[in-house]
Structures are given as structure tokens and as C-alpha cells.
XYZ file of C-alpha atoms in Angstrom:
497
model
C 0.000 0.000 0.000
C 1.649 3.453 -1.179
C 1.925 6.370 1.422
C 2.996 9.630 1.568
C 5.202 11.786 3.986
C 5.761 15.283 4.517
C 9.756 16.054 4.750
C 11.107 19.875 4.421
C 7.928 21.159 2.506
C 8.303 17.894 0.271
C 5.919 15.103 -0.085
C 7.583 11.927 -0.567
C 6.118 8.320 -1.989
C 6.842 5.263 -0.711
C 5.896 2.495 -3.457
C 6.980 -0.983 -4.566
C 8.782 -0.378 -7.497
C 9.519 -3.036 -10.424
C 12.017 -5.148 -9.121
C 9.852 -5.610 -5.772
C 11.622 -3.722 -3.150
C 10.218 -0.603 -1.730
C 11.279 3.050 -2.878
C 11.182 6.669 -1.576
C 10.204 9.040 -4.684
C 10.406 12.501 -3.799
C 6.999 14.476 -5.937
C 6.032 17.603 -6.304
C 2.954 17.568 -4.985
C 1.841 20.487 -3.005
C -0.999 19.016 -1.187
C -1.465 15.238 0.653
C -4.634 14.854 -1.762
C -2.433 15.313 -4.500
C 0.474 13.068 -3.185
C -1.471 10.388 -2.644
C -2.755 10.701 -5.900
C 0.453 10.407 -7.597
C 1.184 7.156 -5.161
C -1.298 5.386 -6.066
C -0.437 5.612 -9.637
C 3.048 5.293 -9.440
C 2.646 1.948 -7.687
C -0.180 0.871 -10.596
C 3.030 1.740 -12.880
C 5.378 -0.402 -10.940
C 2.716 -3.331 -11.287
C 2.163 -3.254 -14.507
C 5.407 -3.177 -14.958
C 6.155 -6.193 -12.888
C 3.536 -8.290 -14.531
C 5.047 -7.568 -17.843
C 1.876 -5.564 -18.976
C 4.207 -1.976 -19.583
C 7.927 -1.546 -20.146
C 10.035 -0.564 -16.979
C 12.315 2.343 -16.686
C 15.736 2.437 -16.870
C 18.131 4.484 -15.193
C 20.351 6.770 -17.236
C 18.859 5.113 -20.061
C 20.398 1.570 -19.023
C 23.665 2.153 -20.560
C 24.693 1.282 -23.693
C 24.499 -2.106 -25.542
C 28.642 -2.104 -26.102
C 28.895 -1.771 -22.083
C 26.153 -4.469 -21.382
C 28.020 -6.942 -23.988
C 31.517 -6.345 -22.210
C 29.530 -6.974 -18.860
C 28.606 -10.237 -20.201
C 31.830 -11.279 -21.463
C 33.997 -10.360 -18.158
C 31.108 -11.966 -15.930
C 30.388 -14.955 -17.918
C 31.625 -15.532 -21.006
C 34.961 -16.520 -20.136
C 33.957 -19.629 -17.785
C 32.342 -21.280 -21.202
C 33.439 -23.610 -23.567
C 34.306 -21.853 -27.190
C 34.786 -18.348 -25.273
C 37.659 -17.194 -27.652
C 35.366 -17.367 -30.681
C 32.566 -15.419 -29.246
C 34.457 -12.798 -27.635
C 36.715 -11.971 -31.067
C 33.028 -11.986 -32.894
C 31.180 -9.783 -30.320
C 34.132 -7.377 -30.144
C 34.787 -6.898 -33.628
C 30.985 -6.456 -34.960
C 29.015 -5.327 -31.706
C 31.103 -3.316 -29.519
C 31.847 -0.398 -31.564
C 29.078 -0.602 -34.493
C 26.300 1.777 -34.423
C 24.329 -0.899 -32.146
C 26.286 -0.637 -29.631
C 26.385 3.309 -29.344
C 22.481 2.862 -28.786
C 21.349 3.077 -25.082
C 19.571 0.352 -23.409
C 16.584 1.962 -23.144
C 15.952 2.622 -26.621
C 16.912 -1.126 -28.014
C 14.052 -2.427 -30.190
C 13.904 -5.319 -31.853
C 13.718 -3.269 -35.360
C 17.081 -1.575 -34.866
C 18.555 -4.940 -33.872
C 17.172 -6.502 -36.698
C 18.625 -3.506 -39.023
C 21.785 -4.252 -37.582
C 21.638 -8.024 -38.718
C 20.595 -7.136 -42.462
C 23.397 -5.022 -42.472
C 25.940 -7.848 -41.553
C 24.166 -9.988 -43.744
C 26.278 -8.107 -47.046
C 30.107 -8.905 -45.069
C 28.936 -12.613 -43.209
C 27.113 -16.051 -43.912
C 24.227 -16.638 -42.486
C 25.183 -18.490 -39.929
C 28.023 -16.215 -38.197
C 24.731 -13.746 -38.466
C 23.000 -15.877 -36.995
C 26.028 -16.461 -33.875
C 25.893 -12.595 -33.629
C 21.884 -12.917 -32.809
C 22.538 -15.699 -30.123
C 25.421 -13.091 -28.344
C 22.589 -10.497 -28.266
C 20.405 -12.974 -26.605
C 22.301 -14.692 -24.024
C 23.622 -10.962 -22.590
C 20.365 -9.570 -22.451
C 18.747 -12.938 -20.745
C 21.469 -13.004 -18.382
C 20.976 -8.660 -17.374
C 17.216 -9.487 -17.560
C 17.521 -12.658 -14.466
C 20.533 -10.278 -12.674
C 18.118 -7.418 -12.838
C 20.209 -5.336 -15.153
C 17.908 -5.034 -17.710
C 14.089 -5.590 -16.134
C 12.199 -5.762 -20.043
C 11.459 -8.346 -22.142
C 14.199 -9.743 -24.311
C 14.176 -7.474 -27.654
C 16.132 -10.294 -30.022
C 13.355 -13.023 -28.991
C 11.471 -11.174 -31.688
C 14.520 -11.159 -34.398
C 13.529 -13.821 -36.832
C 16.877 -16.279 -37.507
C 18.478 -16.280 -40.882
C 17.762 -19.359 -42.785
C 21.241 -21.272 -43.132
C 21.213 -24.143 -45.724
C 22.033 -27.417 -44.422
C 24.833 -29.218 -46.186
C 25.954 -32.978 -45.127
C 29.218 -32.633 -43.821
C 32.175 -34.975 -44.626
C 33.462 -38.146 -43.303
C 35.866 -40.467 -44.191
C 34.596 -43.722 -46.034
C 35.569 -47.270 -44.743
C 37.842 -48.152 -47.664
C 39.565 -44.552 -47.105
C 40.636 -44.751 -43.255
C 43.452 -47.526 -43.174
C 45.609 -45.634 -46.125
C 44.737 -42.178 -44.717
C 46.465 -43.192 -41.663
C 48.960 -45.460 -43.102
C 49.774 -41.932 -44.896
C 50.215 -40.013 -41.869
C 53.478 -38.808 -40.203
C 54.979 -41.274 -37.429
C 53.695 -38.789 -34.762
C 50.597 -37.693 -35.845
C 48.884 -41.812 -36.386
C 48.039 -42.150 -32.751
C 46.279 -38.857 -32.901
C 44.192 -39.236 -35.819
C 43.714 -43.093 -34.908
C 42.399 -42.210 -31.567
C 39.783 -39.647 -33.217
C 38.300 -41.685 -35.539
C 38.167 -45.042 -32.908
C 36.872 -43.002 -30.146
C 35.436 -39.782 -31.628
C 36.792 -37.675 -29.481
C 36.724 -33.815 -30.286
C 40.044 -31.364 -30.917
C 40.530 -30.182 -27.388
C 39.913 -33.536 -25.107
C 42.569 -34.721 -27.556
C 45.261 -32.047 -26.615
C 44.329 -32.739 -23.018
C 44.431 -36.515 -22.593
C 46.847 -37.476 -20.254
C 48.067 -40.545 -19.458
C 46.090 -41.170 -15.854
C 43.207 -41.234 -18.248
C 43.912 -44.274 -20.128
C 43.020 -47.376 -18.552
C 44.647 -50.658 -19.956
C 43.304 -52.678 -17.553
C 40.014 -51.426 -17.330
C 39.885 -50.682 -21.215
C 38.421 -47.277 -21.267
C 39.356 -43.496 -21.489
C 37.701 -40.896 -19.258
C 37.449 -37.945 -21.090
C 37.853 -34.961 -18.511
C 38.746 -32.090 -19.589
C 39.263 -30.066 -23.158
C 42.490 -27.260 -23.904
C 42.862 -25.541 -21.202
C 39.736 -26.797 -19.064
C 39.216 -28.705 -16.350
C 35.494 -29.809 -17.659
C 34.339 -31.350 -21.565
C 31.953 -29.344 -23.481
C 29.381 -31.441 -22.624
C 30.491 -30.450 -18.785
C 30.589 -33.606 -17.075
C 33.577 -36.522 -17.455
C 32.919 -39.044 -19.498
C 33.731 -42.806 -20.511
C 34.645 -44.442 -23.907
C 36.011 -47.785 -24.545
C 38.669 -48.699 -26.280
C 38.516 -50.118 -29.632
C 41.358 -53.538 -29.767
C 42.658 -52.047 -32.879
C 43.450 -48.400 -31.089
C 45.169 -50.044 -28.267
C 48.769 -50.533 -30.101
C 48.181 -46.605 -30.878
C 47.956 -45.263 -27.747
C 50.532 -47.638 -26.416
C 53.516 -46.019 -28.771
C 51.750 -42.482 -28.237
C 52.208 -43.506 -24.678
C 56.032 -44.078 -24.886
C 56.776 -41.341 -27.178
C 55.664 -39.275 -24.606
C 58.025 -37.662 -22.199
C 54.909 -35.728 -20.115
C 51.882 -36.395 -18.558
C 50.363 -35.480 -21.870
C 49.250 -38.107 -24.490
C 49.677 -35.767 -27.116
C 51.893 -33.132 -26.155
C 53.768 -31.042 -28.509
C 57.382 -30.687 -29.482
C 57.935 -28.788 -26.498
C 56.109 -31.195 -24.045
C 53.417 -28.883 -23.560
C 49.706 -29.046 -24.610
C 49.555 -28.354 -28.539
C 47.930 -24.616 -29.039
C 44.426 -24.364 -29.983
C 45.796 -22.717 -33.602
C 46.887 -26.086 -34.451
C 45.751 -26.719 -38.197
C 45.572 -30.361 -38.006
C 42.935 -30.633 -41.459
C 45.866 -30.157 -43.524
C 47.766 -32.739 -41.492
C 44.659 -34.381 -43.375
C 44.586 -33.312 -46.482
C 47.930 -33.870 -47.154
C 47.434 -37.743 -45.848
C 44.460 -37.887 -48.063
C 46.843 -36.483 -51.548
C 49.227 -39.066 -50.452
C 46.713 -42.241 -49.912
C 45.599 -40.911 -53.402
C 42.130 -40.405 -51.512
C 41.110 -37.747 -54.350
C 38.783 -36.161 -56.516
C 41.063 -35.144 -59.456
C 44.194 -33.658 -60.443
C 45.178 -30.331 -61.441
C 48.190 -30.281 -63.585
C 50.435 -26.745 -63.222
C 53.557 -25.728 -64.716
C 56.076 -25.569 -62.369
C 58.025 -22.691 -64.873
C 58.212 -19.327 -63.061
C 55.820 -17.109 -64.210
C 53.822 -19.074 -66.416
C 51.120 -20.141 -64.473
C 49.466 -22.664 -66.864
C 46.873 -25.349 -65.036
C 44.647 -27.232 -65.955
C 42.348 -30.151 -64.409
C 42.402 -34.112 -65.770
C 40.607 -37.509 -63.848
C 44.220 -38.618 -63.935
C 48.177 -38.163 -63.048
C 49.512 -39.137 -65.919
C 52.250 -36.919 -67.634
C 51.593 -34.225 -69.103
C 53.293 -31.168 -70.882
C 52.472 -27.658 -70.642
C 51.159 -26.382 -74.312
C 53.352 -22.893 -73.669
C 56.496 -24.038 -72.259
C 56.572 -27.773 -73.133
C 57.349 -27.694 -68.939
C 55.851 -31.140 -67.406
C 53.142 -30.437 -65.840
C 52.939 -31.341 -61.644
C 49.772 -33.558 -61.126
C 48.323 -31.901 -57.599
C 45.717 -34.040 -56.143
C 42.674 -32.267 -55.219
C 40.947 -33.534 -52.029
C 38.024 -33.070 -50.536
C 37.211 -30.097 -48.164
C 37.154 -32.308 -45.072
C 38.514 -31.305 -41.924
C 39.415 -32.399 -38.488
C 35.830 -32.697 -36.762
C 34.505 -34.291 -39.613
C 36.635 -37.518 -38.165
C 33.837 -36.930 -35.160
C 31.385 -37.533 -38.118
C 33.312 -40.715 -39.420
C 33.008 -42.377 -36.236
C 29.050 -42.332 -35.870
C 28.540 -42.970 -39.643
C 31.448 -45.604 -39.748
C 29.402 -47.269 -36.148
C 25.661 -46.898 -37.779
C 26.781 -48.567 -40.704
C 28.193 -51.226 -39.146
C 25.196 -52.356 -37.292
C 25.863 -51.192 -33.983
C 23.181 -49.938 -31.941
C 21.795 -46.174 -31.913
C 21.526 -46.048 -28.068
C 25.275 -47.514 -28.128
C 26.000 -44.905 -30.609
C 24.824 -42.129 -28.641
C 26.878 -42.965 -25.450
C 30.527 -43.200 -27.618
C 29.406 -40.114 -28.747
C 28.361 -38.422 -25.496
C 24.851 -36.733 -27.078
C 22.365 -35.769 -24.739
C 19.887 -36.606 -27.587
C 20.113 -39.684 -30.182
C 18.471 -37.175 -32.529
C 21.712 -34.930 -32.644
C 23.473 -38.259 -33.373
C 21.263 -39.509 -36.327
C 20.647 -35.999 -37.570
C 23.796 -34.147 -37.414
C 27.007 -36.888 -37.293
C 25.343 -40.369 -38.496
C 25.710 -40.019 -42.247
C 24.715 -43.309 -44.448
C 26.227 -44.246 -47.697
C 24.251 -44.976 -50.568
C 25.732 -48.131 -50.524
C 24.135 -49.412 -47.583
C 20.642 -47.620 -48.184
C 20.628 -49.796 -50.483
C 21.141 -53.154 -48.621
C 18.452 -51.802 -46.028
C 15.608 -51.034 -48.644
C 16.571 -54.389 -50.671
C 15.338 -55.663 -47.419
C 11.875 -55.046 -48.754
C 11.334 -58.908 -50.809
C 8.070 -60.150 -51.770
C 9.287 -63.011 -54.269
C 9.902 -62.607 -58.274
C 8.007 -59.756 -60.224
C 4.842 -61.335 -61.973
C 5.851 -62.548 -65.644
C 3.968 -60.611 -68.478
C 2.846 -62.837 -71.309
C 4.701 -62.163 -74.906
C 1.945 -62.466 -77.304
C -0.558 -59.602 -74.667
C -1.338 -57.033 -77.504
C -4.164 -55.410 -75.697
C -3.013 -52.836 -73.024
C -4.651 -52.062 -69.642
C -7.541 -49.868 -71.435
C -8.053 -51.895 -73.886
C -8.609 -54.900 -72.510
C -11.101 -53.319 -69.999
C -13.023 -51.851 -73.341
C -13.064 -55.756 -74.485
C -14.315 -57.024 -71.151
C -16.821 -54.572 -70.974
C -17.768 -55.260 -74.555
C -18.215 -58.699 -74.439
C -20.141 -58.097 -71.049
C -22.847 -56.123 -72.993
C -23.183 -58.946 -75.945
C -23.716 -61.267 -73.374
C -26.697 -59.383 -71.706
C -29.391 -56.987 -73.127
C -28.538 -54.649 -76.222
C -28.273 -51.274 -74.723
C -30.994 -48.356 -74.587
C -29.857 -46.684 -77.879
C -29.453 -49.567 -80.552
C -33.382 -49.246 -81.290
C -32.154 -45.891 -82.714
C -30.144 -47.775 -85.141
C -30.629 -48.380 -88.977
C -32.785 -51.858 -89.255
C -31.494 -54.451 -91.465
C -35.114 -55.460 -92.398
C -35.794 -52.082 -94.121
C -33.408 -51.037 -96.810
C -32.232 -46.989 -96.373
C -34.557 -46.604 -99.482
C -37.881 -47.613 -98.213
C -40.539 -44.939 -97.867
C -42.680 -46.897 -95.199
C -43.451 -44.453 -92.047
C -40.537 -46.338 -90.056
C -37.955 -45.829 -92.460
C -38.662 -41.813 -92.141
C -38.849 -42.078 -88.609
C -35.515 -43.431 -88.741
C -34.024 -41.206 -91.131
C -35.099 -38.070 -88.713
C -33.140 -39.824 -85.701
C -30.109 -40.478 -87.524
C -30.095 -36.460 -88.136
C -29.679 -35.926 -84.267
C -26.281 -37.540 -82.879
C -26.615 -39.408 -79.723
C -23.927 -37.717 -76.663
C -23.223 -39.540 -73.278
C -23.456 -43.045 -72.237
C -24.617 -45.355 -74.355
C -25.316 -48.027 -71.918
C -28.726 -48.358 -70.014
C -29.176 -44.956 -69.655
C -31.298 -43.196 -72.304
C -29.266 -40.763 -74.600
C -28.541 -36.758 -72.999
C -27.457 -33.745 -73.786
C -23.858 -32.858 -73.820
C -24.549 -28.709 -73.154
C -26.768 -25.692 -72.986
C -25.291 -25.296 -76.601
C -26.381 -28.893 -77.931
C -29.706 -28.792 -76.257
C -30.193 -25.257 -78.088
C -29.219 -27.048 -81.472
C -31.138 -29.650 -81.207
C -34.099 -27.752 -80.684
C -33.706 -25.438 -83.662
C -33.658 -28.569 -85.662
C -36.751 -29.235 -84.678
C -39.010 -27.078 -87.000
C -37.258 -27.789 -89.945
C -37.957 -31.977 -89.198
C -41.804 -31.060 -88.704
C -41.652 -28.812 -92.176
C -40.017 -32.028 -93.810
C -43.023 -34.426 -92.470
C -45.912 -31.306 -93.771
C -44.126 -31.052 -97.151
C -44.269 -34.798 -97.700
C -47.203 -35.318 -96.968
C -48.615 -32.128 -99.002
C -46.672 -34.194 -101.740
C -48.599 -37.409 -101.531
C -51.955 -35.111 -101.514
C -51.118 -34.179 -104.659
C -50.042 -37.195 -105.873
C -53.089 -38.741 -105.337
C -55.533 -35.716 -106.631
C -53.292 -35.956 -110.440
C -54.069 -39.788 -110.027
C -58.082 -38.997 -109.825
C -57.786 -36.792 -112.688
C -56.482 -39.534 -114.416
């Protein structure tokens, strides 16, 4: 309940504001009618704001959206997995743009989506869409730590639409000579990704107290730098018999607690470009598309592309040519893929599947990493057998229509002649007798039968017909008069006879 006091000539109003707590607002009222006026719909304000019904103030307009993003990075950013990404993103787009000169207070989901459109011309879709999540997680967070009491503007920022393209994985014919093809001290690495799928950083941090021989499993615990995964809990994975003899050597090349360590001993830095470790494996295991032939001459710069590596000589400088293999645009976490595709194919349980991979949902497993080869769609549909296909007889002439027109004529001799053969020519009368029949038929013949001509009596095909048919009707009732005028006459020159 809101009430006034009276303090140095100044009446003051104590309300619940917003957030809940209660505040002293000095007015300038100049009676205690009018004060309490002005309480009670202050604290009607501060309700509506609370229940969401009106936007709540800010003070000093909130500050500004570059100062609430480097709030968010310093206070929680930096304790999550990927920080180094999203701080390098935020700071070179947001923090400094014209979005982030804009004040709290006057962030709409308009400008914000202005601001999007415009990085749409200088990023893909999907770093636009990165930049949108940024905006979203700050202003949740200042929204639940009471920074920012309004409802999140970027919940109504449509996403970009980002087309989906399968990533890459290694095939099974492809992963013994891509690591056969590998450096001496770069097999246990790449062996121990695609066995295990394990990601980049709980790679570099594997050390040695978690392998297990005995027990036959690795506990992944931590990733870089960090003492947690990214799915932020320590996990399990077997080992595979085959990766053992791999992480035994990697294991005794060591000289740290490390698994993988660098040259140094240390933990390999997160730069490390280990997909052209890969590529270059893949050129080498001949794991390739095609071959583009250059001219190794200085300056000439002559290439060209062939299926094959077979020598050639460059058509300006009779140079041979250097076959380059061109491989596919794979890279490291697409050995992550290789091991869920590689498992599915194999047979091996989804739910199995799911816990090698450490997903919190099989979906993100069958959806995003499990890619199937045609090859084996094609043993799993073949499962589909219902014996031989039904022969087709060489000498069938007749196709489907026709032989339902036969069946349906013979049906018809069999039975009653339909409703319109009595408008038919008769054999008995010859087309030149003048007998009353014979002219009755001649009239029908005039008027063409339309519709079914089964045992339902002849219709009209339109408006139009109908019409036509009528206006022929006069001129078949002058034909009948004029004959038999004719015959009157006929028979009055016979009585003069």
C-alpha cells in the first residue's frame, strides 16, 4: 500500500517499485490529496510493470548495448566452452558498431534486426546468426541479474535461414591408407579420433592417468585448457582392440603427462591446423577427386584439371606439368562424423551410438554426425522382398484400357442390347424404303446421340447442344408437312387420271 510523507515542505512516496523492493520518490505535490494521488499511480506503474503488462524504466537510459556486452563477457563468457570465438566476434561487430552506441533503453527489436541485415552483405548466415545468439544470451542473463528488467528485444529477431549441407566423413575403404599416410607422430592422434570420436581439445588434453589398460576405457575430462568437456561432465569411452597398439607407442613417445603433447612437451595450441595434417594424408593415400596439372616454370602459371596423373606437358612451355591431387574439403571434426557414420553402418546400436558419442539426444546423433552411404541404403531397402516380379505374357497385344473396353464389350453382348441400338438403322428395311418407319428413322439419324450409351437413355452434352437440337426441330416437322402435301397431290393428279 503506497503512502505519503511530509519532509522539508516535500511530499515523498513510498511504493513498490519493479524489481519488488520498496522506494522513496520525492513528488512535487503540493498538497497530501495530490500526493497520494500520484502514489497510487506510481505503484499501478510499478505493477504493470512487474507483470510484464508496460515496459520498466531504466536508469540513465540503461547504458549502452557495447557496455552491457563487455559486462557479459567479463562476468560470464569466459567460464564457457568456445569463449575465444565469441568474444573476437562480439568485439569486432558489436562493440563499436552503431548498435552498440544505442542506449539500453531505446533497443528495439527493429534496430537490432537492421543491424543483422546489415551484416548480412560482409557474413554467412550463420556467423549472423552467432551474432543474434550473443545479443540474446547478454540480455537474458541482465534481464535474471536485474540489469535489464524488459522483455528480451532479439526473442522477436527472426533467424536467418542457413542451408544445411551434409558434412564430410571419411569412407571405410579410405581410413586404413589415410592413416597409413600419416606422419609417425601424428597416427596415434588421428587413430584415436576416428576409434573413439573424441573432439580437438579432449585430444590435446588426454593425459596418461586417463587411459586405462586394464580397465579398457578413457575418461574424457577435460578439453584445452579446461578442467570440464563441453558437454560439462567426465565421461567414458572404450577402447577399440585395434586403437590399443596406438595409444601404447603415443604412450612411450611421450616424455609428459600429456598423451599428445607437442614438441615442447606442452599441450599443442588451440591454432593447431591439423585438417591439412589431413589433407595432405588424403593427396598421399591418393584419396582424391582429381588432379590439377600446373607448370612448375616461373611465371607461367598454366593449369589445368584431368581424372588422372599421368604426364603431361604444358602447351606454352613444353614444362611437365605437376599432377596436384585435389581432395576433398574435409577437416578435423569431420573424423567426429566418421566415427558415428562408420558405427551406424556397421550395425551397432543407436543407443550404443549415442553414449561413444556423449549426445544428450540420439536425434543430434542420427541428424547431425550419423551419415549413411548410398551403398548401404541400399542393402536396407533391398530388405523389402516379396518373391519374383509377376511374368507378363509375350503375345498380350491389348493394353490395360483396352482390354477393360473388351471385357466390358463382351459383357454387354452377353446381356441386353443397350438403350440406344433401337435408334439404329434396321437391317429389315433397306435406307430406301418410304414406309413411315424408315422416315422415322431417317429423322433420328439427323440428331447424334452424346453420353453413355449403356442403359441410360441418350442426354445432352450442353446448354449449346440442347439449343441445337431444338432449332432442328421445326425444320424436321416442315419435312413431315411437305411430304405429306406431296402425296396429296399425288393422289388428286391420279383422280384426274
Amino acid at each position: 500500500m503506497a503512502s505519503v510523507y511530509l519532509k522539508r515542505e516535500v511530499w515523498y512516496l513510498q511504493v513498490v517499485d519493479a524489481g519488488g523492493r520498496r522506494r522513496l520518490v520525492a513528488s512535487s505535490a503540493e498538497t497530501k490529496t495530490e500526493a497520494k494521488r500520484l502514489a497510487a499511480e506510481l505503484e499501478k506503474r510499478y505493477e504493470r510493470q512487474r507483470l510484464g503488462l508496460e515496459v520498466a524504466d531504466l536508469p540513465d537510459g540503461g547504458g549502452t548495448v557495447a557496455e552491457l556486452m563487455e559486462w557479459w563477457i567479463d562476468g560470464f563468457v569466459r567460464r564457457s566452452a568456445g569463449h575465444e570465438g565469441a568474444i573476437c566476434s562480439v568485439r569486432k561487430h558489436v562493440i563499436g558498431s552503431a548498435l552498440g552506441a544505442i542506449r539500453l533503453a531505446g533497443v528495439t527489436p527493429g534496430k537490432i534486426d537492421v543491424f543483422l541485415t546489415e551484416k548480412e552483405q560482409v557474413l554467412s548466415p550463420k556467423s549472423v546468426n552467432h551474432l543474434r545468439g550473443y545479443l540474446s544470451r547478454a540480455f537474458n542473463v541482465a534481464r535474471r541479474m536485474e540489469r535489464f528488467p524488459r522483455p528480451n528485444p532479439v526473442a522477436d529477431v527472426p533467424k536467418r535461414k542457413v542451408a544445411k549441407h551434409l558434412p564430410d566423413y571419411l569412407r571405410p575403404h579410405e581410413v586404413q591408407p589415410v592413416l597409413t599416410a600419416l606422419a609417425t607422430k601424428w597416427q596415434p592422434l588421428f587413430a584415436t579420433a576416428i576409434y573413439t570420436g573424441m573432439r580437438k581439445g579432449e585430444l590435446f588434453a588426454l593425459k596418461k592417468s586417463d587411459v586405462d589398460f586394464a580397465v579398457g576405457i578413457i575418461t574424457v575430462n577435460g578439453s584445452h585448457d579446461r578442467d570440464i568437456p563441453k558437454s560439462g561432465r567426465a565421461e567414458a569411452i572404450p577402447i577399440n582392440t585395434e586403437l590399443r597398439v596406438y595409444l601404447e607407442r603415443a604412450q612411450d613417445a611421450s616424455r609428459s603427462e600429456l598423451v599428445f603433447p607437442g614438441a615442447d612437451g606442452e599441450m599443442l595450441p588451440r591454432g593447431t591446423k591439423l585438417e591439412h595434417v589431413l589433407r595432405r594424408a588424403m593427396r598421399r593415400a591418393c584419396v582424391v577427386t582429381g588432379y590439377d596439372h600446373k607448370c612448375r616454370r616461373q611465371g607461367c602459371g598454366h593449369a589445368e584439371a584431368h581424372p588422372d596423373a599421368d604426364l603431361r606437358r604444358c602447351p606454352r612451355c613444353n614444362f611437365k606439368l605437376f599432377p596436384v591431387g585435389q581432395v576433398r574439403k574435409i577437416r578435423f571434426h569431420h573424423l567426429r562424423h566418421t566415427t558415428a557414420s562408420l558405427l551406424l553402418m556397421s550395425g551397432a546400436d543407436l543407443a550404443a551410438v549415442q553414449r561413444i558419442m556423449r549426445h544428450q539426444d540420439p536425434r543430434l546423433t542420427t541428424e547431425v554426425y550419423a551419415h549413411l552411404a548410398t551403398h548401404y541404403l541400399k542393402k536396407e531397402i533391398d530388405r523389402l522382398s516379396f518373391g519374383p516380379p509377376v511374368a507378363v505374357p509375350a503375345d498380350a497385344s491389348l493394353n490395360s484400357s483396352e482390354a477393360a473396353g473388351a471385357e466390358e464389350a463382351s459383357a454387354m453382348g452377353a446381356g441386353t442390347a443397350p438403350f440406344t441400338t433401337r435408334l439404329l438403322p434396321d437391317s429389315d428395311h433397306p435406307p430406301g424404303s418410304t414406309s413411315r418407319g424408315s422416315r422415322k428413322r431417317r429423322e433420328f439419324q439427323k440428331l447424334r446421340v452424346v453420353g453413355a450409351t449403356g442403359f441410360e437413355p441418350a442426354a445432352f452434352r450442353s446448354r449449346t447442344e440442347r439449343a441445337t437440337r431444338l432449332r432442328h426441330a421445326p425444320k424436321l416437322r416442315a419435312g413431315k408437312f411437305n411430304t405429306a402435301k406431296r402425296e396429296v397431290r399425288k393422289k388428286k393428279d391420279q383422280c384426274r387420271e
